[in-house]
Short mmCIF file of C-alpha atoms in Angstrom, two decimals:
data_model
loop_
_atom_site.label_atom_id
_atom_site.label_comp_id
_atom_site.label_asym_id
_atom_site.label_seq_id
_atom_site.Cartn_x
_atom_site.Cartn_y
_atom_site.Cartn_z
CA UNK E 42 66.99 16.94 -26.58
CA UNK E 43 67.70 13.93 -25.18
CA UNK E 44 70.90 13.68 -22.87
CA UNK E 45 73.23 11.33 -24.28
CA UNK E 46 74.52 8.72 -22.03
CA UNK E 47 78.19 8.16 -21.28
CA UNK E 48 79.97 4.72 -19.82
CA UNK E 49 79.84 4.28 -16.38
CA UNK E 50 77.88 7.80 -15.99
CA UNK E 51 74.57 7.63 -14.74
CA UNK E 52 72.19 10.07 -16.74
CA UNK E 53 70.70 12.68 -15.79
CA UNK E 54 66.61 12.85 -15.40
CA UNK E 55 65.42 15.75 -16.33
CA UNK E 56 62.62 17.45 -13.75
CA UNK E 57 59.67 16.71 -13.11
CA UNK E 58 57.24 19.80 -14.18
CA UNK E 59 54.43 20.98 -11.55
CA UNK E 60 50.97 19.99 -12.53
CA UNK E 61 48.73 22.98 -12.19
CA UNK E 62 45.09 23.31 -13.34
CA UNK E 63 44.21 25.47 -16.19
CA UNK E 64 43.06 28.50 -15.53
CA UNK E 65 41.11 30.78 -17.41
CA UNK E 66 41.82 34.33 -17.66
CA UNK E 67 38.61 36.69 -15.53
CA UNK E 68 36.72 38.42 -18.45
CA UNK E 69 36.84 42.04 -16.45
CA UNK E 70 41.09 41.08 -15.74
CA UNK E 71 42.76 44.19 -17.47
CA UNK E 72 45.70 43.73 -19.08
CA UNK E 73 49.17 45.01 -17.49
CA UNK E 74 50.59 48.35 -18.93
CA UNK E 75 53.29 46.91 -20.80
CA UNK E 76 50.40 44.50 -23.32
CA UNK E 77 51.78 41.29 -21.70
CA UNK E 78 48.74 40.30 -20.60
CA UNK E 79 46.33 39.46 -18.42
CA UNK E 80 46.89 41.07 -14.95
CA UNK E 81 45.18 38.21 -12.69
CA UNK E 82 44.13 34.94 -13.03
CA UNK E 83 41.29 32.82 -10.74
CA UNK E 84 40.64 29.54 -10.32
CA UNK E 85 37.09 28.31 -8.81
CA UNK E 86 37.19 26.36 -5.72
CA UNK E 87 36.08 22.73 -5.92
CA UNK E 88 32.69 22.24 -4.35
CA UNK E 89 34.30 20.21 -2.03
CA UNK E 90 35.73 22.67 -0.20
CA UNK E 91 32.98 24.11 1.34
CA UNK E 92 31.63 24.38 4.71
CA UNK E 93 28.98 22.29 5.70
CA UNK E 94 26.95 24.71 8.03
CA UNK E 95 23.03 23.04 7.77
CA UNK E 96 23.83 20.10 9.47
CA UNK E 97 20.65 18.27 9.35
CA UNK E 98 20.62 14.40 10.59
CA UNK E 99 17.59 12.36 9.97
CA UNK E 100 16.89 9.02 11.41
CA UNK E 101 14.58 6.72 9.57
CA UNK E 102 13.32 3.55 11.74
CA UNK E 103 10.07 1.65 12.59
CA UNK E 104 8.64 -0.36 15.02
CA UNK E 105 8.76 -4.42 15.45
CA UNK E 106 5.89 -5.70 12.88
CA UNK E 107 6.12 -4.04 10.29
CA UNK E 108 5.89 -6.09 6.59
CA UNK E 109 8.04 -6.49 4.05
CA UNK E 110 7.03 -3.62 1.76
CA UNK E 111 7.83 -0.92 4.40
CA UNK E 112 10.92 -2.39 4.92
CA UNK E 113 11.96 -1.46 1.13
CA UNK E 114 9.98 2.03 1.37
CA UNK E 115 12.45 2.56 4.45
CA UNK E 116 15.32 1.59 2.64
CA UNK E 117 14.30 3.42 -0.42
CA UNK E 118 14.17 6.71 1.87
CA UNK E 119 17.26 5.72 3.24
CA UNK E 120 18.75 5.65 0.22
CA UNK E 121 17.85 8.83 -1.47
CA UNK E 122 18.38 11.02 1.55
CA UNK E 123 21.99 10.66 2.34
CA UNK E 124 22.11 13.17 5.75
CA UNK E 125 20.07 10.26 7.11
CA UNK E 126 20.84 7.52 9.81
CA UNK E 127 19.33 4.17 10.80
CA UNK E 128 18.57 2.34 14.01
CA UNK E 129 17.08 -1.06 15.15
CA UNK E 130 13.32 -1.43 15.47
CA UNK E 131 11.76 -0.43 18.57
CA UNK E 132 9.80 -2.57 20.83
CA UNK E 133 5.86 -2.07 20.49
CA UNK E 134 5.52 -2.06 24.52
CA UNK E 135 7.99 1.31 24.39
CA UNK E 136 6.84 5.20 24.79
CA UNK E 137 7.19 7.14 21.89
CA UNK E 138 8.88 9.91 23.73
CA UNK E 139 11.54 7.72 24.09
CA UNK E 140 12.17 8.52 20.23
CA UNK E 141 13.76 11.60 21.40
CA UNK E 142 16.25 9.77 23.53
CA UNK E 143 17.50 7.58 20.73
CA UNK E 144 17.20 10.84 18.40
CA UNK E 145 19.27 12.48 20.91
CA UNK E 146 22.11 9.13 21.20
CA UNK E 147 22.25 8.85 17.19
CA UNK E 148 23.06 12.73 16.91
CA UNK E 149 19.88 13.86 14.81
CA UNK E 150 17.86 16.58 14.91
CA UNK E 151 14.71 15.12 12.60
CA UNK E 152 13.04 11.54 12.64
CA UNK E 153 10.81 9.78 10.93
CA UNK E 154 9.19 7.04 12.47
CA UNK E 155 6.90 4.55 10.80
CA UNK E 156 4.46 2.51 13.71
CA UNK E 157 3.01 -0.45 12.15
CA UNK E 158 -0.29 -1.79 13.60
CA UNK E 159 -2.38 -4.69 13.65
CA UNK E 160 0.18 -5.93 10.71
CA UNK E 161 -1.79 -3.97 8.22
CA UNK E 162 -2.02 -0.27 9.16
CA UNK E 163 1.36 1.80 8.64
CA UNK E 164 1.64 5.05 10.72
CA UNK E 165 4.55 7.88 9.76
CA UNK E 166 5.45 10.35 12.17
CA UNK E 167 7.60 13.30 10.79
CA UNK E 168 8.84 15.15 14.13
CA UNK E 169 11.75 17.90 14.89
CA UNK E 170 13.55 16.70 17.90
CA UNK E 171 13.48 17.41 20.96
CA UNK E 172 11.21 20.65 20.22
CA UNK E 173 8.71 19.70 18.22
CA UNK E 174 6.26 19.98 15.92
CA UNK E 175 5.93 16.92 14.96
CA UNK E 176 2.90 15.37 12.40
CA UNK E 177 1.30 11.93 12.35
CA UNK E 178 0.08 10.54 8.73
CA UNK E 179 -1.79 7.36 7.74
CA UNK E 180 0.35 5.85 4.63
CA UNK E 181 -1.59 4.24 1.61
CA UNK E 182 -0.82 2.85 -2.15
CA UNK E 183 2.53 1.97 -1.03
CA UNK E 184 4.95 1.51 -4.31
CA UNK E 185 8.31 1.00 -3.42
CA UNK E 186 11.45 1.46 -6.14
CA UNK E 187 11.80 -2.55 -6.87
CA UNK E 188 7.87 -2.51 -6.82
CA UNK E 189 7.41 -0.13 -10.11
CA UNK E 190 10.43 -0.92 -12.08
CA UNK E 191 9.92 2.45 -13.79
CA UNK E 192 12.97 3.60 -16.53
CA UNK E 193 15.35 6.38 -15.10
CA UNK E 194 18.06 6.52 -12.82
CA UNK E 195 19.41 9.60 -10.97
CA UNK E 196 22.82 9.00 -9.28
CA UNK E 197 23.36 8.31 -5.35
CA UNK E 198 23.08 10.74 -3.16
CA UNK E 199 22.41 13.82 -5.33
CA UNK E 200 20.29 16.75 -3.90
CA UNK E 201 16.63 16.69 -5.01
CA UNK E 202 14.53 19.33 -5.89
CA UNK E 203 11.27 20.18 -3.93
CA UNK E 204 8.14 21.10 -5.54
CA UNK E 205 4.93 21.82 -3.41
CA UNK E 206 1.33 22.31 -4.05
CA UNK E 207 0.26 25.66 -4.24
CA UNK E 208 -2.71 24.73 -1.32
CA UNK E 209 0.85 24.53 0.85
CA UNK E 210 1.21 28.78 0.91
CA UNK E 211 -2.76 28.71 1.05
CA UNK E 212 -3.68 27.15 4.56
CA UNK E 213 -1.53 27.46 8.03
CA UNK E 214 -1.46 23.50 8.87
CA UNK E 215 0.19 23.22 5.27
CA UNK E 216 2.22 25.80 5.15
CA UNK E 217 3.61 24.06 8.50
CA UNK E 218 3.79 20.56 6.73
CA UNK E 219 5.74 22.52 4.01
CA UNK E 220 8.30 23.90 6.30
CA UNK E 221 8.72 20.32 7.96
CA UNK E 222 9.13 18.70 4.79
CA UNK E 223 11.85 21.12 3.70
CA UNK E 224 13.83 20.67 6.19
CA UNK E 225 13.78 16.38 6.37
CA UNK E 226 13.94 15.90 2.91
CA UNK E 227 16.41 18.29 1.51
CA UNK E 228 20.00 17.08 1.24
CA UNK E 229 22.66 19.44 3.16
CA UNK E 230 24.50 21.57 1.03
CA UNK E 231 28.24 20.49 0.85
CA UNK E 232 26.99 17.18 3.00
CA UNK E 233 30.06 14.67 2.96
CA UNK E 234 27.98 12.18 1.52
CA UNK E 235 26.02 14.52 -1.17
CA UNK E 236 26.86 14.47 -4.31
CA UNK E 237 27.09 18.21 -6.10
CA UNK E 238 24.32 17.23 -9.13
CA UNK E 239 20.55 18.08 -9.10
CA UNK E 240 18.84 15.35 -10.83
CA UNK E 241 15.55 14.54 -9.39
CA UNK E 242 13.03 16.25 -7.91
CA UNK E 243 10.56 15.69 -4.94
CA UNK E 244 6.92 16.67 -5.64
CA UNK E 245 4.44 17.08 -2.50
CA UNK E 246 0.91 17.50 -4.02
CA UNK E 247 -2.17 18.01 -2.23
CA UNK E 248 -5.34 16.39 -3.66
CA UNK E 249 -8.69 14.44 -2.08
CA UNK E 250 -7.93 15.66 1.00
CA UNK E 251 -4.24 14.16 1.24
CA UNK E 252 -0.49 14.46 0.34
CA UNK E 253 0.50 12.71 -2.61
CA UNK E 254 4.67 11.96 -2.61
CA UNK E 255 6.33 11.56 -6.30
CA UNK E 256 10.07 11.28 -7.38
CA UNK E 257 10.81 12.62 -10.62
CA UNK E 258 14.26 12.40 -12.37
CA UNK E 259 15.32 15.14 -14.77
CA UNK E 260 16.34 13.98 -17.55
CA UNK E 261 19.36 16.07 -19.39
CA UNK E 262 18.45 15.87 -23.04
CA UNK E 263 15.00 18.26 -22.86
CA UNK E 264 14.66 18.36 -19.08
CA UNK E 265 11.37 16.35 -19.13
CA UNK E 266 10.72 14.03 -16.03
CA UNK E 267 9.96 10.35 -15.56
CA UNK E 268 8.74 8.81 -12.32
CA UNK E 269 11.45 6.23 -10.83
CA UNK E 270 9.24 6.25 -7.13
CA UNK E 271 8.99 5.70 -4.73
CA UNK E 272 5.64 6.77 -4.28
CA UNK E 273 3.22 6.89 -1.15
CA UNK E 274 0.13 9.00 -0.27
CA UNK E 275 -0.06 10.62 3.35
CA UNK E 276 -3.39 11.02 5.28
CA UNK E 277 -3.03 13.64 7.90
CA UNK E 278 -4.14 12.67 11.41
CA UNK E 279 -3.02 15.34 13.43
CA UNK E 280 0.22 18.25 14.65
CA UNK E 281 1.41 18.05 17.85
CA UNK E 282 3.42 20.68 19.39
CA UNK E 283 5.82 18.83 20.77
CA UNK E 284 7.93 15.93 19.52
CA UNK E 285 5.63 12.89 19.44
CA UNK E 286 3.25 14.37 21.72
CA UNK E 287 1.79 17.44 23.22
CA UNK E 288 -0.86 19.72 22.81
CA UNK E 289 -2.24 19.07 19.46
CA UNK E 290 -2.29 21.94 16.81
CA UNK E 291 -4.19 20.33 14.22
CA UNK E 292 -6.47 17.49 13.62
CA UNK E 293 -8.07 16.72 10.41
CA UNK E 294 -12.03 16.75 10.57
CA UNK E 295 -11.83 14.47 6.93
CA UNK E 296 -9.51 11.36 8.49
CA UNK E 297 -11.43 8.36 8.56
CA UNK E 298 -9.60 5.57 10.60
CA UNK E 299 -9.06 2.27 8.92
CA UNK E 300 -11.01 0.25 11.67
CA UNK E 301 -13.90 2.82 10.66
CA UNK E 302 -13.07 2.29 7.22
CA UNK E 303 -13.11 -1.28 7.26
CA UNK E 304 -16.19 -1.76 9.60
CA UNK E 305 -18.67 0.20 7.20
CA UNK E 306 -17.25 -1.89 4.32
CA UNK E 307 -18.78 -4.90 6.34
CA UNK E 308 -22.04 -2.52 6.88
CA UNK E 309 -22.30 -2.18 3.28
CA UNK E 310 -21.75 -5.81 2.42
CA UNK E 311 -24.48 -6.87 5.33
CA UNK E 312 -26.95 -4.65 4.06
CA UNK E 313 -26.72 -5.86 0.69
CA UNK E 314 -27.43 -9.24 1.72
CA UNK E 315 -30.84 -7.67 3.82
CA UNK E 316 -31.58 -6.37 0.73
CA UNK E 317 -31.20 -9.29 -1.02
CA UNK E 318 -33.80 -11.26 1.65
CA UNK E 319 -36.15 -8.36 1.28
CA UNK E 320 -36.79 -8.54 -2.34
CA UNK E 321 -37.22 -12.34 -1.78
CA UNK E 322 -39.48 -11.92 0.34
CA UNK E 323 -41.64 -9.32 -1.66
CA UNK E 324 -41.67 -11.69 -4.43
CA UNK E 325 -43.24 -14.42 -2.27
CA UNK E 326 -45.88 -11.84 -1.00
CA UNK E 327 -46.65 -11.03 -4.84
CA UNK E 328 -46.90 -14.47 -5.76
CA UNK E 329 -49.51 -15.61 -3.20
CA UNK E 330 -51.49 -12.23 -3.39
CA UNK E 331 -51.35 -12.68 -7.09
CA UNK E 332 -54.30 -15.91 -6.71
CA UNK E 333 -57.45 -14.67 -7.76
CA UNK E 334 -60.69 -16.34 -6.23
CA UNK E 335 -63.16 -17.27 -8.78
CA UNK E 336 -66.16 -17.85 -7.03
CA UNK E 337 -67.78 -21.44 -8.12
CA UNK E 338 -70.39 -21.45 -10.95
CA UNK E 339 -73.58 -23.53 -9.93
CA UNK E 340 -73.92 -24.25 -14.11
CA UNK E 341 -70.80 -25.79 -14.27
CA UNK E 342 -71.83 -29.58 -13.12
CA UNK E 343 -74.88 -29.07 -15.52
CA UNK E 344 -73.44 -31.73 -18.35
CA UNK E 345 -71.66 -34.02 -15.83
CA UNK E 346 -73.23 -37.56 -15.89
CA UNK E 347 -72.92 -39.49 -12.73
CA UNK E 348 -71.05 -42.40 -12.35
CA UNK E 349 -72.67 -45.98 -11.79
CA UNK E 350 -72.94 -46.97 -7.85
CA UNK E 351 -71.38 -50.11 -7.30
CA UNK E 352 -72.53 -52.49 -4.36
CA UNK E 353 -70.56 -52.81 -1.32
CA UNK E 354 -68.56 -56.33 -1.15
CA UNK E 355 -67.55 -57.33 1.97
CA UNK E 356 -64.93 -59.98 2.02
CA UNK E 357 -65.85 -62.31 4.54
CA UNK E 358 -62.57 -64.83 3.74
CA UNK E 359 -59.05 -64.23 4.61
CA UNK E 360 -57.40 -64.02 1.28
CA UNK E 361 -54.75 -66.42 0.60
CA UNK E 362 -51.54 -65.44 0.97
CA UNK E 363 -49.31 -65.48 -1.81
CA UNK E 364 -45.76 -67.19 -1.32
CA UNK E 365 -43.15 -64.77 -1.94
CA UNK E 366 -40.67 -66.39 -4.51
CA UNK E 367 -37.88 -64.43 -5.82
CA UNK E 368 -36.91 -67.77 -8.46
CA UNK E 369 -39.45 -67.77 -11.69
CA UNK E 370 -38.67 -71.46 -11.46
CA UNK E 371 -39.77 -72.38 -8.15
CA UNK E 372 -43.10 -70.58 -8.54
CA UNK E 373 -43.77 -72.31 -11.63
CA UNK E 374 -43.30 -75.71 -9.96
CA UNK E 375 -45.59 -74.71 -7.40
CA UNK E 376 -48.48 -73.56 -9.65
CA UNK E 377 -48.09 -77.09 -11.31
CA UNK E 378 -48.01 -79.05 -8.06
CA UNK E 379 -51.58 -77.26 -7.25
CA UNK E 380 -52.97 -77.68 -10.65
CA UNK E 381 -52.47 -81.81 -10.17
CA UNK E 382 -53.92 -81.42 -6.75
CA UNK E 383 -57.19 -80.36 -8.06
CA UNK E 384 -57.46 -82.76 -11.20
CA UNK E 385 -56.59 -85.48 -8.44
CA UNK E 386 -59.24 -84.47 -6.47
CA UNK E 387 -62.25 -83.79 -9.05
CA UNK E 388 -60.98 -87.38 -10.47
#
């Protein structure tokens, strides 16, 4: 009940009451002796609480010249994986050892590095600091998150799942990939900036000779997935033992550079234009050795009269010159003027 208020007395407030959180009682709690009830009760921790042991730090950067589409693939990366830093682009004349260094100032223990060259080639080096391994890939069909404006949307900073390949358990060099991969791209458990939802998954498939990346959200209603990218393919060069560098554990005998590449593209397009001159050619040789010779028949001039012979006139005279008149006028004047000259004269 309300307390009544008085003149001139304050009233009283009543307390406060403690908020708890409901608790449920344990199903194996047994009851106290007396029937009262429940002996115990337990609340779960928050997921907050816990202790974030795997403390995994990746730095994502490039090099100076890179375009604007691995800009947003870097972003995109950044963005998803939220145990990883950033740094400013590093110089082209600079070592890549010196990857370790900044590795080493930034307080990470994984990097990936993508080298752009000749503005069109994009390089990605996934390397465990300052030990090693480390791998270098050549990165094609580039489709960044902007790019494929694909439906779905898992939330910021969740943990992804990884799926692999079954070729990853199958071949050393893979299963090595695999190991490298799991360790970059999963999210920390209890990481301060993780979120505690699985939502999307990470696929690493192995086809034609290369690793296809896909990023799959799950979708709550019948757990199908829809691609929301982004999505990249990764040709593997080689696996050093160290971190960018050392003795190399690994190179692929399929890897086909993209100077190569490009170069027998050119090839092909010269020798279809030999080609092209060749069957020219041919078809001029057919057409002249086509000509049959008839030889000449002696009964052919059999019903040909000849023609009359005319005499020889030779022109002893200079022939007049005719006066070149462009005016019809002024040449008819002039043929009159010489007809009256000669009926003068015969008069």
């Amino acid at each position: 009940a309300a307390a009544k208020r008085k003149r001139d007395v304050p009233a009283a407030r009543p307390k406060k009451r403690a908020k708890s959180a409901p608790s449920a009682p344990e199903p194996d709690a047994k009851p106290c002796p007396d029937g009262a009830g429940p002996e115990e009760y337990s609340i779960p921790p928050p997921v907050s609480q816990g202790k974030w042991k795997n403390k995994e730090r990746v730095l994502i950067f490039s090099s100076r010249g890179i375009n604007f589409r691995t800009r947003h693939l870097m972003q995109d990366l950044r963005t998803l994986m939220p145990h990883s830093k950033a740094d400013t682009k590093m110089d082209r004349k600079d070592q890549l050892f010196v990857i370790n260094e900044v590795c080493e100032m930034k307080n990470c223990n994984k990097c990936i590095f993508f080298e752009a060259k000749k503005k069109q080639d994009l390089y990605m080096w996934l390397s465990n600091t300052p030990q090693g391994p480390s791998a270098k890939f050549l990165v094609q069909n580039v489709h960044t998150l902007a790019e494929l404006k694909m439906t779905g949307n898992c939330l910021r900073g969740s943990r992804p799942l990884l799926s692999f390949d079954p070729t990853f358990d199958k071949e050393p060099h893979y299963a090595l990939l695999k190991e490298l991969f799991i360790q970059i791209f999963s999210t920390p458990q209890y990481h301060p900036k993780s979120q505690p939802f699985v939502d999307h998954v990470f696929t690493f498939t192995v086809t034609d000779e290369r690793i296809w990346f896909r990023n799959y959200q799950i979708i709550e209603e019948d757990a199908s997935l829809v691609e929301i990218g982004p999505r990249f393919v990764l040709n593997l060069i080689k696996i050093f033992q160290g971190s960018f560098g050392g003795p190399t554990l690994y190179e692929n005998p399929h890897y086909q550079s993209p100077n190569m590449h490009r170069r027998l593209i050119r090839l092909s397009v010269a020798a279809k234009f030999r080609e092209k001159q060749q069957v020219k050619e041919v078809q001029k040789v057919k057409k002249t050795g086509s000509k049959v010779l008839i030889e000449e028949d002696p009964t052919e001039v059999v019903f040909e009269t000849p023609a009359e012979e005319k005499p020889v006139e030779i022109q002893l005279v200079k022939p007049e010159s005719k006066p070149i008149v462009k005016d019809k006028k002024k040449l008819r004047k002039i043929q009159r003027k010489k007809q009256k000259k000669l009926f003068r004269t015969e008069a």
